[in-house]
Amino acid sequence: MRDCKVIINGVGSCIPERIVKNEDFLNAEFYQENGEKFTADNAEIIRKFEAITGIKARRYANDDQKASDLATIAAKNALDNSTIDAEELDYIIVAHNFGDMEVGTQRTDMMPSLASRVKHNLNIQNPATSCYDVIFGCPGWLQSSIQAYQMIMMGDAKNVLVVGTETISRVVDVHDRDSMIFADGAGATIFQGVSADSIGGVLSQSSRTDATVEMSYLEMGASFHPEKQNGKRFIKMKGRKIYEYALVNVAEAIKTAMDKAGVELKDVDKILIHQANEKMDEAILKKLFKICGQEKPMAEFMPMTIQDLGNSSVATIPTMLDLIQRNELEGHQINSGDILVFASVGAGMHINAMVYKVP
C-alpha cells in the first residue's frame, strides 16, 4: 500500500442547454404497467409527480450530442480546473449505462469504449493513459471514484480522470410517467495521489450489491403502450420497491463508511446524495440521523439539484460538486477542511459511499 493521500484535483460538468419543463408533458399519453391508460388527466399526474420527486424541470442533450460528447466537455472543464496536463493522466474511467446512442435509434454503441472516445476527443497522445468503462447503475461515477482511489493507493496510478455521463432521455418510455424523472448530463473529477503529509483526501469508502429479488427493481422492459410493444426496450423501475430498499440500506452504507473513517455525523459538513428522488433522499437522511443519534439542518446539510436538473444517473453527484465549487448552487459552499460524504444507489441493486476531506 502506497504511503500517500488521494485528493480531488479538478472538477467539471456538462449541463445540457435544452430545458424540458413539467408542463411539456401535458400532452403525453401515459399508460399503466398493465397496459391501461391512466384515467387521471396529465395535469394531476404531473402535480403528484412533482410533489413526490421534487422535479420541476430536467435537461436533455441536443440531438447531435452523444454521451461521450457530454463526457468530453465535462472532462475538459475538470482539466481546466486542475493543476495537471491531460498527458499526465494514467487512467480515464467513464461510468455510464447505455453508451453512445443516437436519437431515435435505440441502438447502444460502446465499441470502442466511451473512455477511449474521451481520450481521442481530448487529443491525448500518451499511450500509457489507459481507458475503460464502468457499468454500475446510477452509482457508477462513485464506484469508478472508489476504483481510482484504490489504484492510486496501490501505486498503479497518480492521476485518474473519472467521468459519469448519460443521455438517459433516449431510453425512456414516453408512455411511462417515470420517464419524467430522467435527464442527461455529465460530471468529471480528477483524483490525484499526493504526499501523505498533505491535508485532506479520501478517508474511506463502502459498497454493496444486492442481486436476488432486487435485480428486477430497475431493468429494461417493453413500452407500457399496448400497441407499441415492438421489441424495443426501455428503462423500467419499481419505484416503491426502490424507495423501500434505499431507505433500509443506504443510510447503513453511509454509516459504514463513516465508521471506517472514524468520522461522526457531527463532523460531516455536506452529504452529496445521488439525485434520484427528493422525498427518498430526505427519508434516507432522516434514517441516517436516527441511526447516528444526531441531526443537522437538512437544507444546509444536503444540497439538491434534482428540482431543475432531474435525475441524470451517474452524473448527478459530480455535477452537484462542480456547481457548489463554482458557487452556483445557492446556499451551499465547500471550504478547505470540510468533510463530505458521497452516496448513491441504483440498478444492480448497488449502493456505495465515500468520505472525503477537502484539502
Coordinates of N, CA, C and O in Angstrom, one line a residue, residues 46-208:
I46 N -48.9 15.0 -13.3 CA -47.7 15.8 -13.1 C -47.6 16.5 -11.8 O -46.5 16.6 -11.2
R47 N -48.8 17.0 -11.2 CA -48.8 17.6 -9.9 C -48.3 16.6 -8.8 O -47.4 16.9 -8.0
K48 N -48.8 15.4 -8.9 CA -48.4 14.4 -7.9 C -46.9 14.0 -8.1 O -46.2 13.8 -7.1
F49 N -46.5 13.9 -9.4 CA -45.1 13.5 -9.7 C -44.2 14.6 -9.1 O -43.2 14.2 -8.4
E50 N -44.5 15.8 -9.3 CA -43.6 16.9 -8.7 C -43.6 16.9 -7.2 O -42.5 17.1 -6.6
A51 N -44.7 16.6 -6.6 CA -44.8 16.6 -5.1 C -43.9 15.5 -4.5 O -43.3 15.7 -3.5
I52 N -43.8 14.4 -5.3 CA -43.1 13.2 -4.8 C -41.6 13.4 -5.1 O -40.7 13.2 -4.2
T53 N -41.3 13.7 -6.3 CA -39.9 13.7 -6.8 C -39.2 15.0 -6.5 O -37.9 15.1 -6.4
G54 N -39.9 16.1 -6.5 CA -39.3 17.4 -6.4 C -38.9 18.0 -7.7 O -38.5 19.2 -7.8
I55 N -39.1 17.2 -8.8 CA -38.6 17.7 -10.1 C -39.6 18.6 -10.8 O -40.8 18.3 -10.9
K56 N -39.1 19.8 -11.2 CA -39.8 20.8 -11.9 C -39.4 20.9 -13.4 O -40.2 21.3 -14.2
A57 N -38.1 20.5 -13.6 CA -37.6 20.6 -15.0 C -36.4 19.6 -15.0 O -35.9 19.2 -14.0
R58 N -35.9 19.3 -16.2 CA -34.8 18.5 -16.4 C -34.1 19.0 -17.7 O -34.6 19.7 -18.5
R59 N -32.8 18.5 -17.9 CA -32.1 18.8 -19.1 C -31.9 17.7 -20.0 O -31.6 16.5 -19.6
Y60 N -32.1 17.9 -21.3 CA -31.9 16.9 -22.4 C -30.7 17.4 -23.3 O -30.6 18.6 -23.6
A61 N -29.9 16.4 -23.7 CA -28.8 16.8 -24.7 C -29.4 17.2 -26.0 O -30.5 16.7 -26.4
N62 N -28.7 18.0 -26.8 CA -29.1 18.3 -28.1 C -29.0 17.0 -29.0 O -28.3 16.0 -28.6
D63 N -29.8 16.9 -30.0 CA -29.9 15.7 -30.8 C -28.6 15.3 -31.4 O -28.3 14.1 -31.7
D64 N -27.6 16.2 -31.6 CA -26.3 15.9 -32.2 C -25.3 15.6 -31.2 O -24.1 15.4 -31.5
Q65 N -25.7 15.5 -29.9 CA -24.7 15.2 -28.8 C -24.9 13.8 -28.3 O -26.1 13.4 -28.1
K66 N -23.8 13.1 -28.1 CA -23.9 11.7 -27.6 C -23.3 11.8 -26.1 O -22.7 12.8 -25.7
A67 N -23.4 10.7 -25.4 CA -22.9 10.6 -24.1 C -21.4 11.0 -24.0 O -20.9 11.7 -23.1
S68 N -20.6 10.5 -25.0 CA -19.2 10.7 -25.0 C -18.9 12.2 -25.3 O -17.8 12.7 -24.8
D69 N -19.8 12.9 -26.0 CA -19.6 14.3 -26.2 C -19.8 15.1 -24.9 O -19.0 16.0 -24.6
L70 N -20.8 14.7 -24.2 CA -21.0 15.4 -22.9 C -19.9 15.1 -21.9 O -19.4 16.0 -21.2
A71 N -19.4 13.8 -22.0 CA -18.3 13.4 -21.1 C -17.0 14.2 -21.4 O -16.3 14.6 -20.6
T72 N -16.8 14.5 -22.7 CA -15.6 15.2 -23.1 C -15.6 16.7 -22.6 O -14.6 17.2 -22.1
I73 N -16.8 17.3 -22.7 CA -16.9 18.7 -22.2 C -16.7 18.7 -20.7 O -15.9 19.6 -20.2
A74 N -17.3 17.8 -20.0 CA -17.1 17.8 -18.5 C -15.6 17.5 -18.2 O -15.0 18.1 -17.3
A75 N -15.0 16.6 -19.0 CA -13.5 16.3 -18.7 C -12.6 17.5 -19.0 O -11.7 17.8 -18.2
K76 N -12.9 18.2 -20.1 CA -12.1 19.4 -20.4 C -12.3 20.4 -19.3 O -11.3 21.1 -18.9
N77 N -13.5 20.6 -18.8 CA -13.7 21.6 -17.7 C -13.0 21.1 -16.4 O -12.4 22.0 -15.7
A78 N -12.9 19.8 -16.1 CA -12.2 19.3 -15.0 C -10.7 19.6 -15.1 O -10.0 20.0 -14.2
L79 N -10.2 19.3 -16.3 CA -8.8 19.5 -16.5 C -8.4 21.0 -16.4 O -7.4 21.4 -15.9
D80 N -9.3 21.9 -16.9 CA -9.1 23.3 -16.8 C -9.0 23.8 -15.4 O -8.4 24.8 -15.1
N81 N -9.8 23.1 -14.5 CA -9.9 23.4 -13.1 C -8.8 22.7 -12.3 O -8.9 22.8 -11.0
S82 N -8.0 22.0 -12.9 CA -6.9 21.2 -12.2 C -5.6 21.8 -12.3 O -5.4 22.9 -13.0
T83 N -4.6 21.2 -11.8 CA -3.2 21.6 -11.9 C -2.4 20.7 -12.7 O -1.1 20.8 -12.7
I84 N -3.0 19.8 -13.5 CA -2.3 18.8 -14.3 C -2.6 19.0 -15.7 O -3.6 19.6 -16.1
D85 N -1.8 18.4 -16.6 CA -2.0 18.4 -18.0 C -2.6 17.1 -18.4 O -2.4 16.1 -17.7
A86 N -3.4 17.1 -19.4 CA -4.1 15.9 -19.8 C -3.2 14.7 -20.1 O -3.5 13.5 -19.8
E87 N -2.0 15.0 -20.5 CA -1.0 14.0 -20.8 C -0.5 13.3 -19.6 O 0.2 12.2 -19.7
E88 N -0.7 13.8 -18.4 CA -0.3 13.2 -17.2 C -1.3 12.2 -16.6 O -1.0 11.6 -15.6
L89 N -2.4 12.0 -17.3 CA -3.4 11.1 -16.8 C -2.9 9.7 -17.0 O -2.5 9.3 -18.1
D90 N -3.1 8.9 -16.0 CA -2.7 7.4 -16.0 C -3.9 6.6 -16.5 O -3.7 5.6 -17.2
Y91 N -5.1 7.0 -16.1 CA -6.3 6.3 -16.5 C -7.4 7.3 -16.7 O -7.5 8.4 -16.1
I92 N -8.3 6.9 -17.6 CA -9.6 7.6 -17.8 C -10.7 6.5 -17.6 O -10.7 5.5 -18.3
I93 N -11.5 6.7 -16.7 CA -12.6 5.8 -16.4 C -13.9 6.6 -16.7 O -14.2 7.6 -16.1
V94 N -14.8 6.0 -17.5 CA -16.1 6.6 -17.8 C -17.2 5.7 -17.4 O -17.3 4.6 -17.8
A95 N -18.0 6.2 -16.5 CA -19.2 5.5 -16.0 C -20.4 5.9 -16.8 O -20.6 7.1 -17.0
H96 N -21.1 4.9 -17.2 CA -22.4 5.2 -18.0 C -23.2 3.9 -17.9 O -22.8 2.9 -17.3
N97 N -24.3 3.8 -18.6 CA -25.1 2.6 -18.6 C -25.7 2.2 -20.0 O -26.0 1.1 -20.2
F98 N -25.6 3.2 -20.9 CA -26.2 3.0 -22.2 C -25.3 3.3 -23.4 O -25.8 3.3 -24.5
G99 N -24.1 3.7 -23.1 CA -23.2 4.1 -24.2 C -23.6 5.3 -25.0 O -24.4 6.1 -24.5
D100 N -23.1 5.4 -26.2 CA -23.5 6.4 -27.1 C -24.7 5.9 -27.9 O -24.7 4.8 -28.4
M101 N -25.7 6.8 -27.9 CA -27.0 6.4 -28.5 C -27.5 7.5 -29.3 O -27.7 8.6 -28.8
E102 N -27.7 7.3 -30.6 CA -28.2 8.3 -31.5 C -29.7 8.5 -31.3 O -30.4 7.5 -31.0
V103 N -30.2 9.7 -31.4 CA -31.7 9.9 -31.3 C -32.5 9.0 -32.2 O -32.2 8.9 -33.4
G104 N -33.5 8.3 -31.6 CA -34.4 7.6 -32.4 C -34.0 6.2 -32.8 O -34.8 5.4 -33.4
T105 N -32.7 5.8 -32.5 CA -32.2 4.5 -33.0 C -32.4 3.4 -31.9 O -32.6 2.3 -32.2
Q106 N -32.3 3.8 -30.7 CA -32.3 2.8 -29.5 C -31.2 1.8 -29.6 O -31.3 0.7 -29.0
R107 N -30.2 2.1 -30.4 CA -29.0 1.2 -30.5 C -27.9 1.8 -29.7 O -27.4 2.9 -30.0
T108 N -27.4 1.0 -28.8 CA -26.3 1.5 -27.9 C -25.0 1.2 -28.6 O -24.8 0.1 -29.3
D109 N -24.0 2.1 -28.5 CA -22.7 1.9 -29.1 C -21.6 2.1 -28.0 O -21.5 3.2 -27.5
M110 N -20.9 1.0 -27.7 CA -19.9 1.0 -26.7 C -18.6 0.6 -27.2 O -17.7 0.3 -26.4
M111 N -18.4 0.4 -28.5 CA -17.1 0.0 -29.0 C -16.6 0.9 -30.1 O -17.3 1.1 -31.1
P112 N -15.5 1.6 -29.9 CA -14.6 1.5 -28.7 C -15.3 2.1 -27.5 O -16.3 2.7 -27.6
S113 N -14.7 1.9 -26.4 CA -15.2 2.3 -25.1 C -15.4 3.9 -25.1 O -14.7 4.6 -25.8
L114 N -16.3 4.3 -24.3 CA -16.5 5.8 -24.2 C -15.3 6.4 -23.6 O -15.0 7.6 -24.0
A115 N -14.6 5.7 -22.8 CA -13.4 6.3 -22.2 C -12.3 6.5 -23.3 O -11.6 7.6 -23.3
S116 N -12.2 5.6 -24.2 CA -11.3 5.7 -25.3 C -11.7 6.9 -26.2 O -10.9 7.6 -26.7
R117 N -13.0 7.1 -26.4 CA -13.5 8.2 -27.2 C -13.2 9.5 -26.5 O -12.8 10.5 -27.2
V118 N -13.3 9.6 -25.2 CA -12.9 10.8 -24.5 C -11.5 11.1 -24.7 O -11.1 12.2 -24.9
K119 N -10.6 10.1 -24.5 CA -9.2 10.3 -24.7 C -8.9 10.8 -26.1 O -8.1 11.8 -26.3
H120 N -9.6 10.2 -27.1 CA -9.4 10.7 -28.5 C -9.9 12.2 -28.7 O -9.2 13.0 -29.3
N121 N -11.0 12.5 -28.1 CA -11.5 13.8 -28.2 C -10.7 14.9 -27.5 O -10.6 16.0 -27.9
L122 N -10.0 14.4 -26.4 CA -9.1 15.3 -25.7 C -7.7 15.4 -26.4 O -6.8 16.2 -25.9
N123 N -7.5 14.6 -27.4 CA -6.3 14.6 -28.2 C -5.1 14.2 -27.3 O -4.0 14.7 -27.4
I124 N -5.3 13.2 -26.4 CA -4.2 12.8 -25.5 C -3.3 11.8 -26.3 O -3.8 10.8 -26.8
Q125 N -2.0 12.0 -26.4 CA -1.1 11.2 -27.2 C -0.4 10.2 -26.3 O 0.1 9.2 -26.9
N126 N -0.4 10.3 -25.0 CA 0.3 9.4 -24.1 C -0.3 8.0 -24.2 O -1.4 7.8 -23.8
P127 N 0.4 7.0 -24.7 CA -0.1 5.6 -24.8 C -0.3 5.0 -23.4 O -1.1 4.0 -23.3
A128 N 0.3 5.5 -22.4 CA 0.2 5.0 -21.0 C -1.1 5.4 -20.4 O -1.4 4.9 -19.3
T129 N -1.9 6.3 -21.0 CA -3.2 6.7 -20.5 C -4.2 5.6 -20.8 O -4.7 5.6 -22.0
S130 N -4.5 4.7 -19.9 CA -5.4 3.6 -20.2 C -6.8 4.0 -20.0 O -7.1 4.8 -19.1
C131 N -7.7 3.4 -20.7 CA -9.1 3.8 -20.7 C -10.0 2.6 -20.6 O -9.8 1.6 -21.2
Y132 N -11.0 2.7 -19.7 CA -12.1 1.7 -19.7 C -13.4 2.3 -19.1 O -13.4 3.4 -18.5
D133 N -14.5 1.6 -19.4 CA -15.8 2.0 -18.9 C -16.2 1.2 -17.7 O -15.8 0.0 -17.5
V134 N -17.2 1.7 -16.9 CA -17.8 1.1 -15.8 C -19.3 1.1 -15.9 O -19.8 2.2 -16.1
I135 N -19.9 0.0 -15.9 CA -21.4 -0.1 -15.8 C -21.8 -0.5 -14.4 O -21.6 -1.7 -14.0
F136 N -22.4 0.4 -13.7 CA -22.7 0.1 -12.3 C -24.0 0.8 -11.9 O -24.1 1.2 -10.7
G137 N -24.9 1.0 -12.8 CA -26.1 1.7 -12.5 C -25.8 3.2 -12.1 O -24.7 3.7 -12.4
C138 N -26.7 3.8 -11.5 CA -26.5 5.2 -11.1 C -25.3 5.4 -10.2 O -24.7 6.5 -10.2
P139 N -24.9 4.5 -9.3 CA -23.7 4.7 -8.5 C -22.4 4.5 -9.3 O -21.3 4.4 -8.7
G140 N -22.4 4.5 -10.6 CA -21.2 4.2 -11.5 C -20.1 5.2 -11.3 O -18.9 4.9 -11.2
W141 N -20.4 6.5 -11.2 CA -19.3 7.5 -11.0 C -18.7 7.3 -9.7 O -17.4 7.3 -9.6
L142 N -19.4 7.0 -8.6 CA -18.8 6.8 -7.3 C -18.0 5.5 -7.2 O -17.0 5.5 -6.7
Q143 N -18.5 4.5 -7.9 CA -17.8 3.2 -7.9 C -16.5 3.4 -8.7 O -15.4 2.9 -8.3
S144 N -16.5 4.2 -9.8 CA -15.3 4.5 -10.5 C -14.3 5.3 -9.7 O -13.1 5.1 -9.8
S145 N -14.9 6.2 -8.9 CA -14.0 7.0 -8.0 C -13.4 6.1 -6.9 O -12.2 6.3 -6.6
I146 N -14.1 5.1 -6.5 CA -13.5 4.2 -5.5 C -12.4 3.4 -6.2 O -11.3 3.2 -5.5
Q147 N -12.6 3.0 -7.4 CA -11.5 2.3 -8.1 C -10.3 3.2 -8.3 O -9.1 2.8 -8.2
A148 N -10.5 4.5 -8.7 CA -9.4 5.4 -8.8 C -8.6 5.6 -7.5 O -7.4 5.5 -7.5
Y149 N -9.3 5.7 -6.4 CA -8.7 5.8 -5.1 C -7.9 4.5 -4.9 O -6.7 4.6 -4.4
Q150 N -8.4 3.4 -5.1 CA -7.7 2.1 -4.9 C -6.5 2.0 -5.7 O -5.4 1.5 -5.3
M151 N -6.6 2.3 -7.0 CA -5.4 2.2 -7.9 C -4.3 3.2 -7.5 O -3.1 2.8 -7.5
I152 N -4.6 4.4 -7.1 CA -3.6 5.3 -6.6 C -3.0 4.8 -5.3 O -1.7 4.9 -5.2
M153 N -3.8 4.4 -4.4 CA -3.2 3.9 -3.2 C -2.3 2.6 -3.4 O -1.3 2.4 -2.6
M154 N -2.6 1.9 -4.4 CA -1.8 0.7 -4.7 C -0.5 1.0 -5.5 O 0.3 0.2 -5.7
G155 N -0.4 2.3 -5.9 CA 0.8 2.7 -6.6 C 0.8 2.5 -8.1 O 1.8 2.6 -8.8
D156 N -0.4 2.1 -8.6 CA -0.6 1.9 -10.0 C -0.9 3.1 -10.8 O -1.0 3.0 -12.1
A157 N -1.2 4.2 -10.2 CA -1.5 5.4 -10.9 C -1.3 6.6 -10.0 O -1.2 6.5 -8.7
K158 N -1.2 7.8 -10.6 CA -1.1 9.0 -9.8 C -2.3 10.0 -10.1 O -2.8 10.6 -9.2
N159 N -2.7 10.0 -11.4 CA -3.7 10.9 -11.8 C -4.8 10.1 -12.6 O -4.5 9.4 -13.6
V160 N -6.0 10.1 -12.1 CA -7.1 9.4 -12.7 C -8.3 10.3 -13.0 O -8.8 10.9 -12.1
L161 N -8.7 10.3 -14.2 CA -9.9 11.1 -14.6 C -11.1 10.2 -14.5 O -11.1 9.1 -15.2
V162 N -12.1 10.6 -13.8 CA -13.4 9.8 -13.6 C -14.5 10.6 -14.1 O -14.7 11.8 -13.7
V163 N -15.3 10.1 -15.1 CA -16.4 10.8 -15.7 C -17.7 10.0 -15.5 O -17.6 8.7 -15.7
G164 N -18.8 10.6 -15.2 CA -20.1 10.0 -15.3 C -20.9 10.7 -16.3 O -21.0 11.9 -16.3
T165 N -21.4 10.0 -17.3 CA -22.1 10.6 -18.4 C -23.3 9.8 -18.8 O -23.2 8.5 -18.8
E166 N -24.4 10.4 -19.3 CA -25.6 9.7 -19.7 C -26.5 10.6 -20.5 O -26.6 11.8 -20.3
T167 N -27.0 9.9 -21.6 CA -28.2 10.5 -22.3 C -29.4 9.6 -22.1 O -29.9 9.0 -23.0
I168 N -29.8 9.5 -20.9 CA -30.8 8.5 -20.5 C -32.2 8.9 -21.0 O -33.1 8.0 -21.1
S169 N -32.3 10.1 -21.5 CA -33.6 10.5 -22.1 C -33.9 9.7 -23.3 O -35.1 9.6 -23.8
R170 N -32.9 9.0 -23.9 CA -33.1 8.3 -25.1 C -33.5 6.8 -24.9 O -33.7 6.1 -25.8
V171 N -33.6 6.4 -23.6 CA -34.0 5.0 -23.3 C -35.2 5.0 -22.4 O -35.5 4.0 -21.8
V172 N -36.0 6.1 -22.4 CA -37.2 6.2 -21.6 C -38.4 5.9 -22.5 O -38.4 6.2 -23.6
D173 N -39.4 5.3 -21.8 CA -40.7 5.0 -22.5 C -41.6 6.2 -22.3 O -42.0 6.6 -21.2
V174 N -41.8 7.0 -23.4 CA -42.6 8.2 -23.3 C -44.0 8.0 -22.8 O -44.7 8.9 -22.4
H175 N -44.5 6.7 -22.7 CA -45.8 6.4 -22.2 C -45.8 5.9 -20.8 O -46.8 5.5 -20.2
D176 N -44.6 6.0 -20.1 CA -44.4 5.7 -18.7 C -44.2 7.0 -18.0 O -43.3 7.7 -18.3
R177 N -45.0 7.3 -17.0 CA -44.9 8.5 -16.3 C -43.5 8.7 -15.6 O -43.0 9.8 -15.3
D178 N -42.8 7.5 -15.3 CA -41.5 7.6 -14.7 C -40.5 8.2 -15.7 O -39.4 8.6 -15.3
S179 N -40.9 8.3 -17.0 CA -39.9 8.9 -17.9 C -39.6 10.4 -17.6 O -38.6 10.9 -17.9
M180 N -40.5 11.0 -16.8 CA -40.3 12.4 -16.4 C -39.2 12.6 -15.4 O -38.7 13.7 -15.2
I181 N -38.7 11.5 -14.8 CA -37.7 11.5 -13.8 C -36.3 11.8 -14.4 O -35.5 12.6 -13.9
F182 N -36.1 11.2 -15.6 CA -34.7 11.1 -16.1 C -34.2 12.3 -16.9 O -35.0 13.0 -17.5
A183 N -32.9 12.5 -16.9 CA -32.3 13.6 -17.6 C -30.9 13.2 -18.1 O -30.4 12.1 -17.9
D184 N -30.3 14.1 -18.8 CA -29.0 13.9 -19.4 C -28.0 14.9 -18.8 O -28.3 15.9 -18.2
G185 N -26.7 14.5 -18.9 CA -25.7 15.3 -18.3 C -24.4 14.5 -18.1 O -24.3 13.3 -18.3
A186 N -23.3 15.2 -17.7 CA -22.0 14.6 -17.4 C -21.3 15.4 -16.3 O -21.4 16.6 -16.2
G187 N -20.6 14.7 -15.5 CA -19.7 15.3 -14.5 C -18.4 14.6 -14.4 O -18.3 13.4 -14.7
A188 N -17.3 15.3 -14.1 CA -16.0 14.7 -14.1 C -15.2 15.2 -13.0 O -15.3 16.3 -12.5
T189 N -14.3 14.3 -12.5 CA -13.4 14.6 -11.4 C -12.0 14.0 -11.7 O -11.9 13.0 -12.4
I190 N -11.0 14.7 -11.2 CA -9.6 14.1 -11.4 C -9.1 13.8 -10.0 O -9.0 14.7 -9.1
F191 N -8.8 12.5 -9.8 CA -8.3 12.1 -8.5 C -6.7 12.0 -8.6 O -6.2 11.5 -9.6
Q192 N -6.1 12.5 -7.6 CA -4.6 12.6 -7.7 C -4.0 12.1 -6.4 O -4.4 12.4 -5.3
G193 N -2.9 11.4 -6.5 CA -2.1 10.9 -5.4 C -1.1 12.0 -4.9 O -0.4 12.6 -5.8
V194 N -1.1 12.4 -3.7 CA -0.3 13.5 -3.2 C 0.4 12.9 -1.9 O 0.2 11.8 -1.4
S195 N 1.3 13.7 -1.4 CA 2.1 13.4 -0.2 C 1.2 13.0 1.0 O 0.2 13.6 1.2
A196 N 1.7 12.0 1.7 CA 0.9 11.6 2.9 C 0.8 12.7 4.0 O 0.0 12.7 4.8
D197 N 1.7 13.7 3.8 CA 1.7 14.8 4.8 C 0.7 15.9 4.4 O 0.4 16.8 5.1
S198 N 0.0 15.7 3.2 CA -0.9 16.7 2.7 C -2.2 16.7 3.6 O -2.5 15.7 4.2
I199 N -2.9 17.8 3.5 CA -4.2 17.9 4.3 C -5.3 17.4 3.4 O -5.4 17.7 2.2
G200 N -6.2 16.6 3.9 CA -7.4 16.2 3.2 C -7.2 14.9 2.4 O -6.1 14.3 2.4
G201 N -8.2 14.6 1.6 CA -8.2 13.4 0.8 C -9.3 12.4 1.1 O -10.1 12.6 2.0
V202 N -9.3 11.3 0.4 CA -10.3 10.2 0.6 C -10.0 9.6 2.0 O -8.9 9.2 2.2
L203 N -11.0 9.5 2.8 CA -10.8 8.9 4.1 C -11.3 7.4 4.2 O -10.8 6.6 4.9
S204 N -12.4 7.1 3.4 CA -12.9 5.7 3.4 C -13.9 5.6 2.3 O -14.3 6.5 1.7
Q205 N -14.4 4.3 2.1 CA -15.4 4.0 1.2 C -16.1 2.7 1.6 O -15.6 1.9 2.3
S206 N -17.3 2.5 1.1 CA -18.0 1.3 1.3 C -18.9 1.1 0.1 O -19.3 2.0 -0.6
S207 N -19.2 -0.2 -0.2 CA -20.1 -0.5 -1.3 C -20.7 -1.9 -1.1 O -20.2 -2.7 -0.4
R208 N -21.9 -2.1 -1.8 CA -22.6 -3.4 -1.6 C -23.4 -3.6 -2.9 O -23.8 -2.7 -3.6

